[in-house]
Amino acid sequence: MRLELMTSPAVAAYLAERQGIVIPVGATEQHGPDGLIGTDHLCAEVIARRFGQEHGVMVAPTLSYGMSQFHLGFAGTITLRPSTLTALVHDIIASLAATGFTRLYFLNGHGGNLAPVRCAIQEFYAARSLSGDATPAKVHCRLRSWWEMPSADALRKALYGDQEGYHVTPSEVAITMASHPDHITRFERPAPPQPGQDVLLHAGDNYYDAADYRARYPDGRVISHSALATREDGDRFIALAAEDLARDFALFCAAR
Ligand code: NI
């Protein structure tokens, strides 16, 4: 069920039965010499839509832009500042809350979004707390990245091991091959250079600026052997991540 393809009365009818919604969040940024610019939002979107279709759960329009400032050294990247993304997500939370949704599940496809989206969630709760509102919030938010889904995570380790890497990962590339086969198919590319200790910089997407990123990772990949990706792998990732999402979403909606 896609929000943008429904009428307002149909959404109201849905809300009378259930109040959960999934919001895919991604980015529009370089994905090396072979990956699609939209990889991060396309991955979150296809998994969210698969789940929504199979379980009759509402899926919001995808947030296609994210916090990608460190990729601006490469053509095609469009970034939001961290504060812009925080403000955008905050307003989406407030809008969904105002119209009756109470379980807001952000399915993320880009590590750089994590801090700004977490900040947006806390901004929403801070406004309530600072107002002195004595009633516990009815609206609950959860943020998960698709690669954290346990079955998908186990598969990426099993298929690619250390060659999964951190950016333009074979798992995300595989998902786009499955979701957009007219736009990306299997390609040849040698394994990327190993940047050694520099990779430690990545934890939590702690990159510096765009010029620094480009100097460290000249072809855009961060130790990911993207050419290992296949469309068949992508089909498996989508199915597994959608099943994991179904379990996690059910727990999230049932929790008080
Ligand atoms: Ni990506």
mmCIF file of C-alpha atoms and ligand atoms in Angstrom:
data_model
loop_
_atom_site.group_PDB
_atom_site.id
_atom_site.type_symbol
_atom_site.label_atom_id
_atom_site.label_comp_id
_atom_site.label_asym_id
_atom_site.label_seq_id
_atom_site.Cartn_x
_atom_site.Cartn_y
_atom_site.Cartn_z
ATOM 1 C CA MET A 1 0.000 0.000 0.000
ATOM 2 C CA ARG A 2 1.620 3.183 -1.161
ATOM 3 C CA LEU A 3 0.433 6.375 0.462
ATOM 4 C CA GLU A 4 0.955 8.473 -2.661
ATOM 5 C CA LEU A 5 -1.291 6.177 -4.697
ATOM 6 C CA MET A 6 -4.220 6.266 -2.270
ATOM 7 C CA THR A 7 -7.064 8.686 -1.660
ATOM 8 C CA SER A 8 -7.443 10.520 1.625
ATOM 9 C CA PRO A 9 -10.657 8.604 2.556
ATOM 10 C CA ALA A 10 -8.798 5.335 1.881
ATOM 11 C CA VAL A 11 -6.011 6.423 4.235
ATOM 12 C CA ALA A 12 -8.609 7.320 6.866
ATOM 13 C CA ALA A 13 -10.130 3.844 6.489
ATOM 14 C CA TYR A 14 -6.679 2.291 6.923
ATOM 15 C CA LEU A 15 -6.107 4.370 10.070
ATOM 16 C CA ALA A 16 -9.341 3.061 11.560
ATOM 17 C CA GLU A 17 -7.772 -0.424 11.454
ATOM 18 C CA ARG A 18 -4.062 0.146 11.974
ATOM 19 C CA GLN A 19 -1.780 3.089 12.566
ATOM 20 C CA GLY A 20 1.607 1.921 11.352
ATOM 21 C CA ILE A 21 3.590 3.239 8.398
ATOM 22 C CA VAL A 22 7.034 2.592 6.920
ATOM 23 C CA ILE A 23 9.039 5.525 5.582
ATOM 24 C CA PRO A 24 11.968 4.538 3.315
ATOM 25 C CA VAL A 25 14.930 6.913 3.712
ATOM 26 C CA GLY A 26 17.910 6.974 1.369
ATOM 27 C CA ALA A 27 20.241 9.207 -0.564
ATOM 28 C CA THR A 28 21.159 10.495 -4.017
ATOM 29 C CA GLU A 29 24.913 10.091 -4.204
ATOM 30 C CA GLN A 30 27.805 8.592 -6.152
ATOM 31 C CA HIS A 31 28.158 4.837 -6.003
ATOM 32 C CA GLY A 32 31.516 4.384 -7.675
ATOM 33 C CA PRO A 33 32.104 3.687 -11.363
ATOM 34 C CA ASP A 34 29.312 1.109 -11.696
ATOM 35 C CA GLY A 35 26.635 1.682 -9.038
ATOM 36 C CA LEU A 36 23.515 3.769 -9.544
ATOM 37 C CA ILE A 37 23.306 7.239 -8.011
ATOM 38 C CA GLY A 38 20.004 6.282 -6.349
ATOM 39 C CA THR A 39 21.295 3.017 -4.850
ATOM 40 C CA ASP A 40 20.621 3.907 -1.213
ATOM 41 C CA HIS A 41 17.054 5.067 -1.654
ATOM 42 C CA LEU A 42 16.254 2.373 -4.224
ATOM 43 C CA CYS A 43 17.315 -0.348 -1.747
ATOM 44 C CA ALA A 44 15.241 0.986 1.151
ATOM 45 C CA GLU A 45 12.297 1.551 -1.199
ATOM 46 C CA VAL A 46 12.141 -1.890 -2.786
ATOM 47 C CA ILE A 47 12.364 -3.651 0.587
ATOM 48 C CA ALA A 48 9.737 -1.396 2.182
ATOM 49 C CA ARG A 49 7.380 -1.798 -0.784
ATOM 50 C CA ARG A 50 7.812 -5.582 -0.871
ATOM 51 C CA PHE A 51 6.908 -5.730 2.808
ATOM 52 C CA GLY A 52 4.032 -3.278 2.438
ATOM 53 C CA GLN A 53 2.573 -5.197 -0.482
ATOM 54 C CA GLU A 54 2.810 -8.577 1.231
ATOM 55 C CA HIS A 55 1.456 -7.418 4.592
ATOM 56 C CA GLY A 56 -1.005 -4.675 3.703
ATOM 57 C CA VAL A 57 1.053 -2.028 5.484
ATOM 58 C CA MET A 58 1.222 1.600 4.400
ATOM 59 C CA VAL A 59 4.478 2.817 2.871
ATOM 60 C CA ALA A 60 5.178 6.551 2.607
ATOM 61 C CA PRO A 61 6.877 8.208 -0.369
ATOM 62 C CA THR A 62 10.630 7.587 -0.256
ATOM 63 C CA LEU A 63 12.937 10.287 1.055
ATOM 64 C CA SER A 64 15.284 10.166 -1.923
ATOM 65 C CA TYR A 65 17.731 12.762 -0.632
ATOM 66 C CA GLY A 66 19.937 12.277 2.391
ATOM 67 C CA MET A 67 22.998 13.584 4.176
ATOM 68 C CA SER A 68 25.753 12.895 1.639
ATOM 69 C CA GLN A 69 28.071 15.896 1.918
ATOM 70 C CA PHE A 70 31.216 13.747 1.819
ATOM 71 C CA HIS A 71 30.271 12.417 -1.635
ATOM 72 C CA LEU A 72 30.102 15.853 -3.261
ATOM 73 C CA GLY A 73 33.499 15.342 -4.884
ATOM 74 C CA PHE A 74 31.705 13.099 -7.394
ATOM 75 C CA ALA A 75 29.202 14.137 -10.090
ATOM 76 C CA GLY A 76 25.561 13.309 -9.504
ATOM 77 C CA THR A 77 25.598 13.672 -5.735
ATOM 78 C CA ILE A 78 22.894 15.855 -4.169
ATOM 79 C CA THR A 79 23.065 16.362 -0.416
ATOM 80 C CA LEU A 80 20.974 17.844 2.324
ATOM 81 C CA ARG A 81 22.809 19.476 5.193
ATOM 82 C CA PRO A 82 22.428 17.476 8.410
ATOM 83 C CA SER A 83 20.194 20.217 9.840
ATOM 84 C CA THR A 84 18.013 20.199 6.687
ATOM 85 C CA LEU A 85 17.476 16.443 6.899
ATOM 86 C CA THR A 86 16.677 16.723 10.597
ATOM 87 C CA ALA A 87 14.116 19.458 9.911
ATOM 88 C CA LEU A 88 12.592 17.492 7.016
ATOM 89 C CA VAL A 89 12.221 14.271 9.003
ATOM 90 C CA HIS A 90 10.901 16.144 12.014
ATOM 91 C CA ASP A 91 8.144 17.703 9.913
ATOM 92 C CA ILE A 92 7.263 14.318 8.412
ATOM 93 C CA ILE A 93 6.968 12.819 11.908
ATOM 94 C CA ALA A 94 4.827 15.743 13.076
ATOM 95 C CA SER A 95 2.572 15.491 10.017
ATOM 96 C CA LEU A 96 2.039 11.755 10.312
ATOM 97 C CA ALA A 97 1.372 12.164 14.039
ATOM 98 C CA ALA A 98 -1.112 14.981 13.454
ATOM 99 C CA THR A 99 -3.104 12.862 11.014
ATOM 100 C CA GLY A 100 -3.342 9.741 13.168
ATOM 101 C CA PHE A 101 -0.317 7.517 12.575
ATOM 102 C CA THR A 102 1.232 6.258 15.811
ATOM 103 C CA ARG A 103 3.904 3.772 14.674
ATOM 104 C CA LEU A 104 6.454 5.385 12.384
ATOM 105 C CA TYR A 105 9.139 3.024 11.099
ATOM 106 C CA PHE A 106 12.014 4.605 9.187
ATOM 107 C CA LEU A 107 13.741 2.049 6.959
ATOM 108 C CA ASN A 108 17.134 3.507 6.146
ATOM 109 C CA GLY A 109 19.490 2.860 3.244
ATOM 110 C CA HIS A 110 22.363 5.271 3.989
ATOM 111 C CA GLY A 111 24.676 5.425 7.013
ATOM 112 C CA GLY A 112 25.094 9.195 6.798
ATOM 113 C CA ASN A 113 21.388 9.625 7.580
ATOM 114 C CA LEU A 114 21.523 7.929 10.964
ATOM 115 C CA ALA A 115 22.589 10.853 13.144
ATOM 116 C CA PRO A 116 20.284 13.464 11.525
ATOM 117 C CA VAL A 117 17.251 11.135 11.608
ATOM 118 C CA ARG A 118 17.892 10.198 15.243
ATOM 119 C CA CYS A 119 18.162 13.911 15.969
ATOM 120 C CA ALA A 120 14.792 14.544 14.273
ATOM 121 C CA ILE A 121 13.114 11.878 16.399
ATOM 122 C CA GLN A 122 14.503 13.431 19.584
ATOM 123 C CA GLU A 123 13.457 16.923 18.431
ATOM 124 C CA PHE A 124 9.892 15.635 18.149
ATOM 125 C CA TYR A 125 9.946 14.182 21.669
ATOM 126 C CA ALA A 126 11.827 17.173 23.106
ATOM 127 C CA ALA A 127 9.002 19.493 22.049
ATOM 128 C CA ARG A 128 6.533 17.329 23.978
ATOM 129 C CA SER A 129 8.740 17.039 27.038
ATOM 130 C CA LEU A 130 9.510 20.751 27.134
ATOM 131 C CA SER A 131 5.812 21.583 26.884
ATOM 132 C CA GLY A 132 5.222 19.761 30.145
ATOM 133 C CA ASP A 133 2.712 17.424 28.498
ATOM 134 C CA ALA A 134 1.947 14.833 31.183
ATOM 135 C CA THR A 135 0.610 12.148 28.846
ATOM 136 C CA PRO A 136 3.038 9.561 27.450
ATOM 137 C CA ALA A 137 3.583 9.958 23.711
ATOM 138 C CA LYS A 138 1.258 7.807 21.609
ATOM 139 C CA VAL A 139 3.557 8.198 18.652
ATOM 140 C CA HIS A 140 6.534 5.853 18.564
ATOM 141 C CA CYS A 141 9.364 6.072 16.039
ATOM 142 C CA ARG A 142 11.887 3.432 15.067
ATOM 143 C CA LEU A 143 14.912 3.743 12.796
ATOM 144 C CA ARG A 144 16.551 0.668 11.279
ATOM 145 C CA SER A 145 18.876 0.227 8.324
ATOM 146 C CA TRP A 146 18.042 -2.617 5.962
ATOM 147 C CA TRP A 147 21.500 -4.188 6.351
ATOM 148 C CA GLU A 148 20.882 -4.570 10.101
ATOM 149 C CA MET A 149 18.032 -6.976 9.385
ATOM 150 C CA PRO A 150 19.429 -10.224 10.813
ATOM 151 C CA SER A 151 18.798 -12.533 7.842
ATOM 152 C CA ALA A 152 20.060 -9.993 5.307
ATOM 153 C CA ASP A 153 23.095 -9.269 7.485
ATOM 154 C CA ALA A 154 23.916 -12.975 7.773
ATOM 155 C CA LEU A 155 23.618 -13.387 3.994
ATOM 156 C CA ARG A 156 25.926 -10.492 3.176
ATOM 157 C CA LYS A 157 28.576 -11.895 5.496
ATOM 158 C CA ALA A 158 28.139 -15.383 4.038
ATOM 159 C CA LEU A 159 28.289 -14.236 0.410
ATOM 160 C CA TYR A 160 30.947 -11.539 0.531
ATOM 161 C CA GLY A 161 32.809 -11.623 3.875
ATOM 162 C CA ASP A 162 35.323 -8.768 4.168
ATOM 163 C CA GLN A 163 34.714 -7.823 0.536
ATOM 164 C CA GLU A 164 31.302 -6.428 1.497
ATOM 165 C CA GLY A 165 33.126 -3.254 2.627
ATOM 166 C CA TYR A 166 31.355 0.000 3.433
ATOM 167 C CA HIS A 167 30.269 1.898 0.349
ATOM 168 C CA VAL A 168 29.019 0.563 -2.976
ATOM 169 C CA THR A 169 28.740 -2.724 -1.135
ATOM 170 C CA PRO A 170 28.019 -5.788 -3.269
ATOM 171 C CA SER A 171 24.817 -6.358 -1.281
ATOM 172 C CA GLU A 172 23.344 -2.946 -2.108
ATOM 173 C CA VAL A 173 24.462 -3.181 -5.724
ATOM 174 C CA ALA A 174 22.846 -6.634 -5.947
ATOM 175 C CA ILE A 175 19.550 -5.229 -4.685
ATOM 176 C CA THR A 176 19.532 -2.565 -7.411
ATOM 177 C CA MET A 177 20.290 -5.249 -10.021
ATOM 178 C CA ALA A 178 17.186 -7.088 -8.852
ATOM 179 C CA SER A 179 14.969 -4.008 -8.547
ATOM 180 C CA HIS A 180 16.171 -2.166 -11.684
ATOM 181 C CA PRO A 181 17.546 -4.791 -14.089
ATOM 182 C CA ASP A 182 17.096 -2.457 -17.062
ATOM 183 C CA HIS A 183 19.582 -0.035 -15.510
ATOM 184 C CA ILE A 184 22.293 -2.160 -13.932
ATOM 185 C CA THR A 185 23.555 -5.635 -14.731
ATOM 186 C CA ARG A 186 26.581 -7.679 -13.696
ATOM 187 C CA PHE A 187 29.878 -5.902 -14.421
ATOM 188 C CA GLU A 188 33.620 -6.542 -14.265
ATOM 189 C CA ARG A 189 35.740 -4.469 -11.893
ATOM 190 C CA PRO A 190 38.873 -5.363 -9.936
ATOM 191 C CA ALA A 191 38.714 -5.345 -6.144
ATOM 192 C CA PRO A 192 39.222 -1.800 -4.812
ATOM 193 C CA PRO A 193 42.434 -0.689 -3.137
ATOM 194 C CA GLN A 194 42.693 -1.482 0.560
ATOM 195 C CA PRO A 195 42.966 1.785 2.486
ATOM 196 C CA GLY A 196 44.307 0.105 5.616
ATOM 197 C CA GLN A 197 43.619 1.847 8.889
ATOM 198 C CA ASP A 198 41.715 4.615 7.122
ATOM 199 C CA VAL A 199 38.684 2.385 7.071
ATOM 200 C CA LEU A 200 38.354 2.938 10.800
ATOM 201 C CA LEU A 201 37.223 6.421 9.891
ATOM 202 C CA HIS A 202 34.044 4.925 8.561
ATOM 203 C CA ALA A 203 32.442 3.852 11.819
ATOM 204 C CA GLY A 204 29.148 5.693 11.934
ATOM 205 C CA ASP A 205 30.019 7.394 8.656
ATOM 206 C CA ASN A 206 32.560 9.633 10.316
ATOM 207 C CA TYR A 207 33.977 10.919 7.095
ATOM 208 C CA TYR A 208 35.510 14.351 6.726
ATOM 209 C CA ASP A 209 34.724 16.617 3.808
ATOM 210 C CA ALA A 210 34.207 15.797 0.143
ATOM 211 C CA ALA A 211 37.766 16.617 -0.950
ATOM 212 C CA ASP A 212 39.206 14.418 1.796
ATOM 213 C CA TYR A 213 36.887 11.544 0.849
ATOM 214 C CA ARG A 214 37.842 11.745 -2.813
ATOM 215 C CA ALA A 215 41.557 11.772 -1.942
ATOM 216 C CA ARG A 216 41.183 8.671 0.221
ATOM 217 C CA TYR A 217 38.750 6.754 -2.000
ATOM 218 C CA PRO A 218 39.534 7.879 -5.576
ATOM 219 C CA ASP A 219 37.020 5.611 -7.304
ATOM 220 C CA GLY A 220 34.283 6.235 -4.766
ATOM 221 C CA ARG A 221 34.171 2.737 -3.250
ATOM 222 C CA VAL A 222 35.196 2.100 0.337
ATOM 223 C CA ILE A 223 36.883 -1.348 0.198
ATOM 224 C CA SER A 224 33.733 -2.874 -1.323
ATOM 225 C CA HIS A 225 34.200 -5.405 -4.107
ATOM 226 C CA SER A 226 31.047 -4.260 -5.888
ATOM 227 C CA ALA A 227 31.567 -6.554 -8.886
ATOM 228 C CA LEU A 228 30.657 -9.585 -6.762
ATOM 229 C CA ALA A 229 27.009 -8.472 -6.909
ATOM 230 C CA THR A 230 24.484 -10.513 -8.871
ATOM 231 C CA ARG A 231 20.804 -10.051 -9.544
ATOM 232 C CA GLU A 232 20.091 -13.429 -7.939
ATOM 233 C CA ASP A 233 21.765 -12.280 -4.711
ATOM 234 C CA GLY A 234 19.661 -9.141 -4.858
ATOM 235 C CA ASP A 235 16.427 -11.124 -5.071
ATOM 236 C CA ARG A 236 17.464 -13.027 -1.949
ATOM 237 C CA PHE A 237 18.355 -9.851 -0.041
ATOM 238 C CA ILE A 238 15.021 -8.233 -0.861
ATOM 239 C CA ALA A 239 13.023 -11.287 0.214
ATOM 240 C CA LEU A 240 14.990 -11.817 3.441
ATOM 241 C CA ALA A 241 15.057 -8.162 4.457
ATOM 242 C CA ALA A 242 11.303 -7.843 3.795
ATOM 243 C CA GLU A 243 10.628 -10.877 6.013
ATOM 244 C CA ASP A 244 12.849 -9.514 8.773
ATOM 245 C CA LEU A 245 11.128 -6.156 8.464
ATOM 246 C CA ALA A 246 7.753 -7.858 8.847
ATOM 247 C CA ARG A 247 8.846 -9.438 12.128
ATOM 248 C CA ASP A 248 10.400 -6.251 13.480
ATOM 249 C CA PHE A 249 7.473 -4.090 12.404
ATOM 250 C CA ALA A 250 4.985 -6.417 14.124
ATOM 251 C CA LEU A 251 6.979 -6.274 17.368
ATOM 252 C CA PHE A 252 7.251 -2.503 17.089
ATOM 253 C CA CYS A 253 3.494 -2.077 16.587
ATOM 254 C CA ALA A 254 2.630 -4.478 19.427
ATOM 255 C CA ALA A 255 4.929 -2.835 22.000
ATOM 256 C CA ARG A 256 3.330 -0.388 24.383
HETATM 257 NI NI NI B 1 24.998 3.064 -0.718
#
